[in-house]
mmCIF file of C-alpha atoms and ligand atoms in Angstrom:
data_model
loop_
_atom_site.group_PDB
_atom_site.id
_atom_site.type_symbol
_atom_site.label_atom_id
_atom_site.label_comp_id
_atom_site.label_asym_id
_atom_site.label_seq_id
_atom_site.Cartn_x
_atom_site.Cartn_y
_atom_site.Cartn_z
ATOM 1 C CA UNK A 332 -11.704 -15.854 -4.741
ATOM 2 C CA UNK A 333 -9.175 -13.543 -3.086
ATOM 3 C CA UNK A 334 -7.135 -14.740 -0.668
ATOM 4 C CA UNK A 335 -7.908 -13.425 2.922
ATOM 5 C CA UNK A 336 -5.723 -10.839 5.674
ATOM 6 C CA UNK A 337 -6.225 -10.303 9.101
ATOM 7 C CA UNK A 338 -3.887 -7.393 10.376
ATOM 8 C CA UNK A 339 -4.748 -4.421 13.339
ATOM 9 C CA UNK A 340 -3.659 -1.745 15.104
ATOM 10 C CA UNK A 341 -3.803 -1.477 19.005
ATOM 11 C CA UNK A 342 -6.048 1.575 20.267
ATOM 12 C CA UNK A 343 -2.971 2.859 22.705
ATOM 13 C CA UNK A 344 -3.165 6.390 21.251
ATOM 14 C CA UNK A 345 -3.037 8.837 17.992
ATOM 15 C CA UNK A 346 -1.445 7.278 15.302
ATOM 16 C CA UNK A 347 1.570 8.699 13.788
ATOM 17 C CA UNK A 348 3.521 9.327 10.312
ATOM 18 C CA UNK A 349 5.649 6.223 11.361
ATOM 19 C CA UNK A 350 2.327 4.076 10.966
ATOM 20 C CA UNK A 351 1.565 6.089 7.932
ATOM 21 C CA UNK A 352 4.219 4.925 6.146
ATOM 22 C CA UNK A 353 4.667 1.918 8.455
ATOM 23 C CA UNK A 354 1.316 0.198 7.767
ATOM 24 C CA UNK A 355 -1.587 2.032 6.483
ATOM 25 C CA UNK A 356 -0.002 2.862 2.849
ATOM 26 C CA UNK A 357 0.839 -1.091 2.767
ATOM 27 C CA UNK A 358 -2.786 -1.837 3.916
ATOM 28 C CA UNK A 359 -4.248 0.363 1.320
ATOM 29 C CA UNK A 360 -1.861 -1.549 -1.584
ATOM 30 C CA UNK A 361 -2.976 -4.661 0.124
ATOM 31 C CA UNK A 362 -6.443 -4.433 -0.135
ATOM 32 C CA UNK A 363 -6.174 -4.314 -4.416
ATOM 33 C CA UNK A 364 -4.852 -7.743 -3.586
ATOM 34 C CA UNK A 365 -6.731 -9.297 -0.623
ATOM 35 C CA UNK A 366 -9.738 -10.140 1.159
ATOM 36 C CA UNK A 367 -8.463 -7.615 4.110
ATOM 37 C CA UNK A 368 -9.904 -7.588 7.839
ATOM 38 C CA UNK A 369 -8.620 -4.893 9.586
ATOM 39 C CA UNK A 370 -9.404 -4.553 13.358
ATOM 40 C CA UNK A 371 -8.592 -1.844 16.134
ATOM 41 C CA UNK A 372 -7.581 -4.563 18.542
ATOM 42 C CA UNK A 373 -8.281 -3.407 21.889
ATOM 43 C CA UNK A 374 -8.208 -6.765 23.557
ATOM 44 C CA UNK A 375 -4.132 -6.533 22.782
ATOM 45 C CA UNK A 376 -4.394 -2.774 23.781
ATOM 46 C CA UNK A 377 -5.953 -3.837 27.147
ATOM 47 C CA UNK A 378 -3.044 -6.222 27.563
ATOM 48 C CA UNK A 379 -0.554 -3.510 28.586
ATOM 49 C CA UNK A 380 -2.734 -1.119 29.351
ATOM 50 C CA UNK A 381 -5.206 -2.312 31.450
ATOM 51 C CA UNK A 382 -4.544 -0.010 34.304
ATOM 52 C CA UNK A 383 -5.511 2.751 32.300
ATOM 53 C CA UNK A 384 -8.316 2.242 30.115
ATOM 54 C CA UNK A 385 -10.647 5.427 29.948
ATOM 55 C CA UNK A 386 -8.493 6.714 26.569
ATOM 56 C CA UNK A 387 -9.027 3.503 24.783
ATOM 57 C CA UNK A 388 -12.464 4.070 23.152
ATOM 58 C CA UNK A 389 -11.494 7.374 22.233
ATOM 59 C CA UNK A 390 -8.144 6.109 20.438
ATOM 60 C CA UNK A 391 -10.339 3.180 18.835
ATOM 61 C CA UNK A 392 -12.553 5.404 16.642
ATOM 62 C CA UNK A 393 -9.668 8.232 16.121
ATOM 63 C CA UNK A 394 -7.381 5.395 14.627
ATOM 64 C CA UNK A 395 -9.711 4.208 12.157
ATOM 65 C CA UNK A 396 -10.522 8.058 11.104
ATOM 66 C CA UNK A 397 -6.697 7.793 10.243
ATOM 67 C CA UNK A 398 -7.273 4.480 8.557
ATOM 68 C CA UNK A 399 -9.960 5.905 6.720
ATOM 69 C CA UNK A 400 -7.985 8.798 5.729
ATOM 70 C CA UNK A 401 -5.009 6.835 4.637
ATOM 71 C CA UNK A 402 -7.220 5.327 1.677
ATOM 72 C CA UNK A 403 -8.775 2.081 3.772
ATOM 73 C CA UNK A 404 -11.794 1.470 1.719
ATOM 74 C CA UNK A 405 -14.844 -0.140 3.609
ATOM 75 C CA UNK A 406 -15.630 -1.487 0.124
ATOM 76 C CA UNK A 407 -13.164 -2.929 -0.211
ATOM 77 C CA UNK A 408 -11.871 -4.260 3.378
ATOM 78 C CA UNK A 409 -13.995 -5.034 6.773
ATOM 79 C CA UNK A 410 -12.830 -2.570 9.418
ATOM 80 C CA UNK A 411 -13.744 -3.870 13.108
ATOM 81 C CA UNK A 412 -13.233 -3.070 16.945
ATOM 82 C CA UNK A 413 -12.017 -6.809 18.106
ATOM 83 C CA UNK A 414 -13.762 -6.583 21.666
ATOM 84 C CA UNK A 415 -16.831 -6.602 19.579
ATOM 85 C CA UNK A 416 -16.294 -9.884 18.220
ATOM 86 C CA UNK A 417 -16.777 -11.995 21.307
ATOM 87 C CA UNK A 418 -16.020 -15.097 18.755
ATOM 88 C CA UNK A 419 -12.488 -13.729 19.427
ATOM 89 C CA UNK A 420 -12.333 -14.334 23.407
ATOM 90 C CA UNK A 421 -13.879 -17.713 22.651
ATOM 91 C CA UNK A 422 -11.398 -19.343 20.562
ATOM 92 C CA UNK A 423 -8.666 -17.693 22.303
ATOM 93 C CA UNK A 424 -10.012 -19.889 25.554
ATOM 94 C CA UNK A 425 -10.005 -22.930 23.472
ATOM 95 C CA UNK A 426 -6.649 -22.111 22.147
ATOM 96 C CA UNK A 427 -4.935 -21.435 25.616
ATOM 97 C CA UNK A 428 -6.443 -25.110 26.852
ATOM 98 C CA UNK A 429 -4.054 -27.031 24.348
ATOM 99 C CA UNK A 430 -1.388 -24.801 24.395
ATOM 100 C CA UNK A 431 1.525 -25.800 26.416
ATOM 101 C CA UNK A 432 3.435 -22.807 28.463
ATOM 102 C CA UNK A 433 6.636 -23.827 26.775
ATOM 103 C CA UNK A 434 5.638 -22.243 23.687
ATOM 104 C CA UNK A 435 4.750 -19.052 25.230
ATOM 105 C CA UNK A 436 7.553 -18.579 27.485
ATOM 106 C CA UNK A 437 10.164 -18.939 24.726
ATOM 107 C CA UNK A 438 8.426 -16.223 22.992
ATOM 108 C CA UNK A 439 11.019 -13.876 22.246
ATOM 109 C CA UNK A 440 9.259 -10.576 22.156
ATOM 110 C CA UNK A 441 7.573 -11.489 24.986
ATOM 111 C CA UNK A 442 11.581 -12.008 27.170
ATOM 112 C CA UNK A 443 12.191 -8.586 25.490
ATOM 113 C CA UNK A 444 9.604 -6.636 26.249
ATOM 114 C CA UNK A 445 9.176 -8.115 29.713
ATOM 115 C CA UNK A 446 13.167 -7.289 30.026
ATOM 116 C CA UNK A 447 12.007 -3.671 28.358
ATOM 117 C CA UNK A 448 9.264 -1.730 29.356
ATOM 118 C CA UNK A 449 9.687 -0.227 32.744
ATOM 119 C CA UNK A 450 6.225 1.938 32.845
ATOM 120 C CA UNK A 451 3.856 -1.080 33.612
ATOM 121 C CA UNK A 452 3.621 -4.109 35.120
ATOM 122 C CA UNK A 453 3.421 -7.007 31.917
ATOM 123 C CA UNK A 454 4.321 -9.727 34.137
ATOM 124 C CA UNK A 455 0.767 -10.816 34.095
ATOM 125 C CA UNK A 456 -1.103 -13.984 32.805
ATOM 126 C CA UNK A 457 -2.998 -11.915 29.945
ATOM 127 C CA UNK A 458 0.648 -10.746 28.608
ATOM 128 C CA UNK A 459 2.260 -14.244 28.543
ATOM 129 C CA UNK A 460 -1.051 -15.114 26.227
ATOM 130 C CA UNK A 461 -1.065 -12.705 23.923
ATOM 131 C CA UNK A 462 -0.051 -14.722 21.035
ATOM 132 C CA UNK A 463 -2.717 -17.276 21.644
ATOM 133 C CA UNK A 464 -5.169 -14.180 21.487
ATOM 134 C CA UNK A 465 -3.395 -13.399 18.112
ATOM 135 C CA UNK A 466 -3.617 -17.064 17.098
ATOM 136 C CA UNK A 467 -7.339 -17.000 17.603
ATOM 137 C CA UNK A 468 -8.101 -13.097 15.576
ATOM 138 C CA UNK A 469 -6.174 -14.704 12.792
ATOM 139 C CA UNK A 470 -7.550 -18.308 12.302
ATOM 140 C CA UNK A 471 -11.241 -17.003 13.358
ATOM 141 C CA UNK A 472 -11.133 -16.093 9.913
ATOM 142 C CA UNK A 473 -9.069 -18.398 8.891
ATOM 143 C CA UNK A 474 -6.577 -16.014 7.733
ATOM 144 C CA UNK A 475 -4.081 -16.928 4.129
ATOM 145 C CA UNK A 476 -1.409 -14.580 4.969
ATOM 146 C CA UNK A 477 -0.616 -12.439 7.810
ATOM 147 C CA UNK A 478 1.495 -8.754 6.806
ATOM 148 C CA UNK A 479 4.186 -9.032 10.047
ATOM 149 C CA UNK A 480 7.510 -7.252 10.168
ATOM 150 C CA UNK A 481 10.433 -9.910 10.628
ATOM 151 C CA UNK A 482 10.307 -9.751 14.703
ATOM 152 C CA UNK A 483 6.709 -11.151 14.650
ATOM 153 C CA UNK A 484 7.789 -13.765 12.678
ATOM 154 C CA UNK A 485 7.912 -16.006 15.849
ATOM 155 C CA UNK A 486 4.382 -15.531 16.779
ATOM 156 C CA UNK A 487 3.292 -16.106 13.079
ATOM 157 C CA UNK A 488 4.680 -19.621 13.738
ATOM 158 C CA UNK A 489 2.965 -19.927 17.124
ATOM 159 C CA UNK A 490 -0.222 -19.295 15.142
ATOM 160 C CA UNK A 491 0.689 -22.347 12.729
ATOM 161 C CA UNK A 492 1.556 -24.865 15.546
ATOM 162 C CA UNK A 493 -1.279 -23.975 17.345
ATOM 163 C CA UNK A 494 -3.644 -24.813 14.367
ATOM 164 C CA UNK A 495 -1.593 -27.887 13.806
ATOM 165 C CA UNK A 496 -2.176 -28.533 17.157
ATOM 166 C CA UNK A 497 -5.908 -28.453 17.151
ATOM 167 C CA UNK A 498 -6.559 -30.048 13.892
ATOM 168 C CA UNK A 499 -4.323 -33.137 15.277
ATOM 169 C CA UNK A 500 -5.972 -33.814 18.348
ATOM 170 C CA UNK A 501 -9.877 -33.117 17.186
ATOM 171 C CA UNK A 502 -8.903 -34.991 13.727
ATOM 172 C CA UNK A 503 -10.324 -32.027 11.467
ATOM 173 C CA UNK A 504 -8.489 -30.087 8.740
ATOM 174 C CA UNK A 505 -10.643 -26.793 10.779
ATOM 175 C CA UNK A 506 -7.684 -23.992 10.283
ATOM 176 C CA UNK A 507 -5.423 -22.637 7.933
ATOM 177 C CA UNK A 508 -1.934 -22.067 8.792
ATOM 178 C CA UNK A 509 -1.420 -19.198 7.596
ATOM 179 C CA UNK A 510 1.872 -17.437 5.844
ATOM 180 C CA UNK A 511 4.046 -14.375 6.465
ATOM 181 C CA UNK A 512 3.371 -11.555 3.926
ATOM 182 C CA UNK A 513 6.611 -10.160 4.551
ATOM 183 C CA UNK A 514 6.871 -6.609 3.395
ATOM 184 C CA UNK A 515 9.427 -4.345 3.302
ATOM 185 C CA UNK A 516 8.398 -0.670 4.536
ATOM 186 C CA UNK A 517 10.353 2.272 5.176
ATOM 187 C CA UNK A 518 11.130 2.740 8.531
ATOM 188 C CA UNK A 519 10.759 6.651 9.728
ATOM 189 C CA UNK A 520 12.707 7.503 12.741
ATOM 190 C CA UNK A 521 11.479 10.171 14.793
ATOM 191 C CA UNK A 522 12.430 13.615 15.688
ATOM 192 C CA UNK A 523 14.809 13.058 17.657
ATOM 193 C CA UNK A 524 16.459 9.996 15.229
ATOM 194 C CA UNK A 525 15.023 7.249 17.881
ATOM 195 C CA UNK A 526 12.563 5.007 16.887
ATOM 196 C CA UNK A 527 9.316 7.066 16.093
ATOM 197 C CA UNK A 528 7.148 6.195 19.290
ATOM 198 C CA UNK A 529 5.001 7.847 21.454
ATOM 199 C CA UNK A 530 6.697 7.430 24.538
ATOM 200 C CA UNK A 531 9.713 9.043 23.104
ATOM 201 C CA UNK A 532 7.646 12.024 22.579
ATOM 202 C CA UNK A 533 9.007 12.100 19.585
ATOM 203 C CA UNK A 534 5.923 11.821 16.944
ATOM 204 C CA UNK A 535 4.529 13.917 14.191
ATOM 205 C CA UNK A 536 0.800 12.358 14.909
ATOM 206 C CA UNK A 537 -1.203 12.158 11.807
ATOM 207 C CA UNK A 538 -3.870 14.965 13.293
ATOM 208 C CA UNK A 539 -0.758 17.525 14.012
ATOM 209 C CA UNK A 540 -1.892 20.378 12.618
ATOM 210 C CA UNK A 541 0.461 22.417 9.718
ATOM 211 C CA UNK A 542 1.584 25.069 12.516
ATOM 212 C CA UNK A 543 2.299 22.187 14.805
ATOM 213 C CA UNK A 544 4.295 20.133 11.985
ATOM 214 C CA UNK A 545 6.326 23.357 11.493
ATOM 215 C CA UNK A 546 7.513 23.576 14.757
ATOM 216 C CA UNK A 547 8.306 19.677 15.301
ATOM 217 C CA UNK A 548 10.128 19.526 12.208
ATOM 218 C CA UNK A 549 12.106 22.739 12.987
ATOM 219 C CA UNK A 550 12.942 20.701 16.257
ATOM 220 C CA UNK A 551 14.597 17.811 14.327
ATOM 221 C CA UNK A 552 17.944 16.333 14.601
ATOM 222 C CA UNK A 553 20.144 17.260 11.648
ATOM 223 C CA UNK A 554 24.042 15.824 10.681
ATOM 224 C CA UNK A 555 25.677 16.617 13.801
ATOM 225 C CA UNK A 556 29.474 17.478 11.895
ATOM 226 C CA UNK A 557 27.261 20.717 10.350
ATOM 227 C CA UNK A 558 27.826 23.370 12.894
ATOM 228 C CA UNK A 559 28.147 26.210 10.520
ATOM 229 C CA UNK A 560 26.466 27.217 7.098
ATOM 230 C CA UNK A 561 29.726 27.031 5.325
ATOM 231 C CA UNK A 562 29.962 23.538 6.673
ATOM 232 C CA UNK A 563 29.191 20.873 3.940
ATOM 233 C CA UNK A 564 27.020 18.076 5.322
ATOM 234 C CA UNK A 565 26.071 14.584 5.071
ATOM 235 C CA UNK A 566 22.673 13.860 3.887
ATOM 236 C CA UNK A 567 22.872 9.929 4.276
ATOM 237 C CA UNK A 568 23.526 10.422 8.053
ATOM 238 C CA UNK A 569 20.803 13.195 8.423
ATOM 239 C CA UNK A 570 16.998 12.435 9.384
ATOM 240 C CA UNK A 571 16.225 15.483 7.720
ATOM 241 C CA UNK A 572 17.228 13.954 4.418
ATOM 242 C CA UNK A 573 15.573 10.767 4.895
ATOM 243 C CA UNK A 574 11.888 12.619 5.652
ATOM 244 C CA UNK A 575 12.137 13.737 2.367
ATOM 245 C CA UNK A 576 12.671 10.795 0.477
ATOM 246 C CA UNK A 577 10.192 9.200 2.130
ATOM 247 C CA UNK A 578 7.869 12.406 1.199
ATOM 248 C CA UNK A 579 9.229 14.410 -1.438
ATOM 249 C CA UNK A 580 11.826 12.107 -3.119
ATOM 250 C CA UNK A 581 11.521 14.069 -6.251
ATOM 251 C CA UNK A 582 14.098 16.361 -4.549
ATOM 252 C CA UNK A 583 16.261 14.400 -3.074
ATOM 253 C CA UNK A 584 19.220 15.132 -5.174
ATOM 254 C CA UNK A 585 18.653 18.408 -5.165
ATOM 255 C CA UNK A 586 18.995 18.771 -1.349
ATOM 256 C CA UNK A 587 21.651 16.237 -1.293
ATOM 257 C CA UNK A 588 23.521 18.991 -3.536
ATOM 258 C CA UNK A 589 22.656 22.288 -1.411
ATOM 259 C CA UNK A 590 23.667 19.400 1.752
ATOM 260 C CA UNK A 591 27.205 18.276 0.417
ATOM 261 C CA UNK A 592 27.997 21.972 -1.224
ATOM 262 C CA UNK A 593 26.814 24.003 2.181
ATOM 263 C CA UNK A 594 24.253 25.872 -0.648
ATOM 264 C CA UNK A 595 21.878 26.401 2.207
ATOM 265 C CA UNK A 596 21.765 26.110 5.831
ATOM 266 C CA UNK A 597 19.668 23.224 7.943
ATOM 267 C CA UNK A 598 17.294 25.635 9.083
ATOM 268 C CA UNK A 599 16.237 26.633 5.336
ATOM 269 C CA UNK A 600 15.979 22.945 4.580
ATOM 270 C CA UNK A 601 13.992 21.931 7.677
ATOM 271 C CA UNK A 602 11.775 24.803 6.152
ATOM 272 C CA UNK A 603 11.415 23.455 2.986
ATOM 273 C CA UNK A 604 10.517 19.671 4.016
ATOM 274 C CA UNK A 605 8.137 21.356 6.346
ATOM 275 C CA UNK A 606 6.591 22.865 3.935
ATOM 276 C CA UNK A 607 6.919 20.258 1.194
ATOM 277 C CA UNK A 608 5.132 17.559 3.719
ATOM 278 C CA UNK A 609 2.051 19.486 4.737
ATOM 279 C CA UNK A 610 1.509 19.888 1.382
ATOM 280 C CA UNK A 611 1.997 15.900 0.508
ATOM 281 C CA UNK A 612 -0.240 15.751 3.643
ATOM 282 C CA UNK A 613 -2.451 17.916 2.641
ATOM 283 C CA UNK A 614 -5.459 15.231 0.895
ATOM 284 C CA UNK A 615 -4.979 13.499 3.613
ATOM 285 C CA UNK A 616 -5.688 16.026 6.695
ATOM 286 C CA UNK A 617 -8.651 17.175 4.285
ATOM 287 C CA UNK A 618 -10.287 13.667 4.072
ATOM 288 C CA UNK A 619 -9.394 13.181 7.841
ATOM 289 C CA UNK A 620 -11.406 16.646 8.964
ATOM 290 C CA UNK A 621 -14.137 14.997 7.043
ATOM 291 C CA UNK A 622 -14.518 11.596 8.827
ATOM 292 C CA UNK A 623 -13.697 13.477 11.726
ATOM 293 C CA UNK A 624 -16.465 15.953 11.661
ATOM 294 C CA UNK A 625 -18.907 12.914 10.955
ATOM 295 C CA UNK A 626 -18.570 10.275 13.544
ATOM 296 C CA UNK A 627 -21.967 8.753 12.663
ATOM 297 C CA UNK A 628 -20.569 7.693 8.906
ATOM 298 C CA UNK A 629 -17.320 6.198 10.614
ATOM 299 C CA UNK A 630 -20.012 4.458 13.081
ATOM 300 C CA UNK A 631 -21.768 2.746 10.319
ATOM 301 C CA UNK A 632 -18.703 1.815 8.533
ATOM 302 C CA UNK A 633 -17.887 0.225 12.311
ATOM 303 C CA UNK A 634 -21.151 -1.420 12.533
ATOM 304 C CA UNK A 635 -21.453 -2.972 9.240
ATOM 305 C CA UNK A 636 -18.195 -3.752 9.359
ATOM 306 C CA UNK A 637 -18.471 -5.638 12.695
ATOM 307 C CA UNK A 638 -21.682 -7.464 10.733
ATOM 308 C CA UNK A 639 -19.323 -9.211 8.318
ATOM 309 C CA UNK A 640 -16.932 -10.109 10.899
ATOM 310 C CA UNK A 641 -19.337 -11.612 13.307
ATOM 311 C CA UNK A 642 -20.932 -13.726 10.258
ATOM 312 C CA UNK A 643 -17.328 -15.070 9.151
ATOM 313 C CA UNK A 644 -15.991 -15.595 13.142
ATOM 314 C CA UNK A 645 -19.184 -17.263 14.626
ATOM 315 C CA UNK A 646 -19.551 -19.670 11.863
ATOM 316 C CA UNK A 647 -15.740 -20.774 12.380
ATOM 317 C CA UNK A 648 -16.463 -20.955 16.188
ATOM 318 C CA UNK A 649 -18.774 -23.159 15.472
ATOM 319 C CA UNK A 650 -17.297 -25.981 13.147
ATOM 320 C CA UNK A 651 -14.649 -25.434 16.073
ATOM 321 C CA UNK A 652 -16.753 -26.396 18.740
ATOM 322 C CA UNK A 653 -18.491 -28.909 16.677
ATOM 323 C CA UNK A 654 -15.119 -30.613 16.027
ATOM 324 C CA UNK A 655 -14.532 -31.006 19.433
ATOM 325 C CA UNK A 656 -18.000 -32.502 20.303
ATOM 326 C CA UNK A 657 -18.215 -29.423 22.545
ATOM 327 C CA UNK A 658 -21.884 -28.150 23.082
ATOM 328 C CA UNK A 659 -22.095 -24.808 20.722
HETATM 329 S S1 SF4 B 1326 21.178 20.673 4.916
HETATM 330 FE FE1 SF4 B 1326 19.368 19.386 5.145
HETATM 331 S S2 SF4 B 1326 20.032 17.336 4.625
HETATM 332 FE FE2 SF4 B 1326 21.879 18.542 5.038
HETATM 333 S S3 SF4 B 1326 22.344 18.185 7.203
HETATM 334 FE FE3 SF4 B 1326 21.100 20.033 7.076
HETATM 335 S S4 SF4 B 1326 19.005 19.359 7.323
HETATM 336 FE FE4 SF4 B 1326 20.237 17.568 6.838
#
């Protein structure tokens, strides 16, 4: 039998190439492997978001039209909206009843971000559970492995305690504790050589249309020492030259030669990558306007999908409550 993955995506907007290459390309690898559960986890969105919520629905069913796109099979994997799992919100109240503050407050994304993000208010009682919510969406399925990046490492281990914890005190081998599937993906920085996020503004979003990618990418930071054509340049410090071997690495030394001999000027090889990444894009916009133009196939896959996941969550739920002599 294959061994199971729970991993999601929070509904906070359009995706973008940096969870293209981010995420979805390891999810579709992943899925060969694994038993995968994928969810649009809108509980987590509503965590930091709550004060604005009439985009989330919207975002939920555009992400997994980019999921879809990307090559996530529903035949393979069971693709799910988490608020429609109430299993979810169950376990995560059992979970926060035996676990002890400590273990949230030393959370360190949770200092950071608190310390970080200036646009909302996340000093709230939802944000300081969040990883109990995660706990519960990964051992309501009683997750194997878990594909985190090296900061979520922490939580990961919250997860394990916390299904140490409850197997200890109701005396019942009930959950897994499940292991880091570390991977290593490319990181794509974004136009402007920050960290590829929407709030930087500085996305190419996987529905960006060819004319729109032209201009964005025509926008892009280059090496800042090349000033004039004549000027040779530095590929390994340009974001330019990174794009394209994460797209088109079949000409990276190429460019890295027209680069370092000044053979042609930034603008020209903006062009080219431009050009070079709508056309890498290009099965993948095409399968996107498809799902896109039928919402009622992307509903099914939604609905069936949320069939397997209630069938696997409520029966956990209940050998949880049962465990506990609680009344199911
Ligand atoms: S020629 Fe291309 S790789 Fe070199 S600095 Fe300009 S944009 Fe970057």
């Amino acid at each position: 039998m294959k061994k199971r993955i729970l991993s999601g995506m929070r509904p906070t907007g359009g995706l973008h190439l940096g969870h293209l290459v981010g995420a979805l390309d390891n999810w579709v690898n992943l899925q060969k492997e694994y038993d995968c559960f994928f969810m649009v986890a809108d509980w987590h969105a509503l965590m930091s978001e709550y004060e604005n919520t009439t985009s989330l629905q919207e975002s939920a069913t555009d992400n997994v039209i980019d999921w879809l796109a990307a090559g996530i099979d529903p035949e393979k994997s069971t693709l799910f909206i988490q608020s429609q799992i109430p299993e979810h919100v169950e376990l995560y109240m059992i979970f926060s009843c035996l676990t002890p503050l400590g273990w949230l407050e030393r959370c360190p994304t949770y200092k950071e971000q608190l310390r970080e993000v200036k646009t909302r208010n996340l000093n709230t009682y939802g944000f300081l559970g969040y990883p109990v919510l995660q706990a519960a969406d990964i051992l309501i399925y009683k997750a194997d492995k878990v594909p985190v990046g090296e900061d979520q490492l922490p939580h990961l281990e919250l997860t394990r305690e916390i299904s140490r914890r409850f197997n200890t005190l109701y005396k019942k081998e009930l959950f897994p504790e499940p292991g880091a599937l570390l991977t290593q993906v490319p990181r794509l920085l974004g136009l402007d050589g920050r960290k590829m996020s929407k709030s930087y503004n500085n996305t190419i979003n996987l529905s960006d249309s060819p004319e729109v990618i032209k201009q964005k990418i025509a926008s892009m930071f280059t090496d800042p020492k090349r000033i004039k054509l004549p000027d040779p340049g530095h590929p390994e410090v340009c974001n330019v030259f990174s794009y394209y071997a994460s797209f088109i690495p079949e000409l990276k030394a190429e460019v890295s030669d027209w680069c370092t001999n000044a053979k042609i000027g930034c603008t020209e090889c903006k062009k080219k990558m431009a050009e070079g990444l709508i056309k890498k894009l290009a099965p993948f916009h095409e399968r996107r306007q498809g799902f896109a133009k039928d919402k009622k196939k992307v509903a099914k896959i939604l609905e069936q999908g949320k069939e397997k996941a209630l069938s696997v969550a409520s029966k956990t739920l209940k050998e949880a409550k049962e465990a506990m002599a609680f009344p199911a």
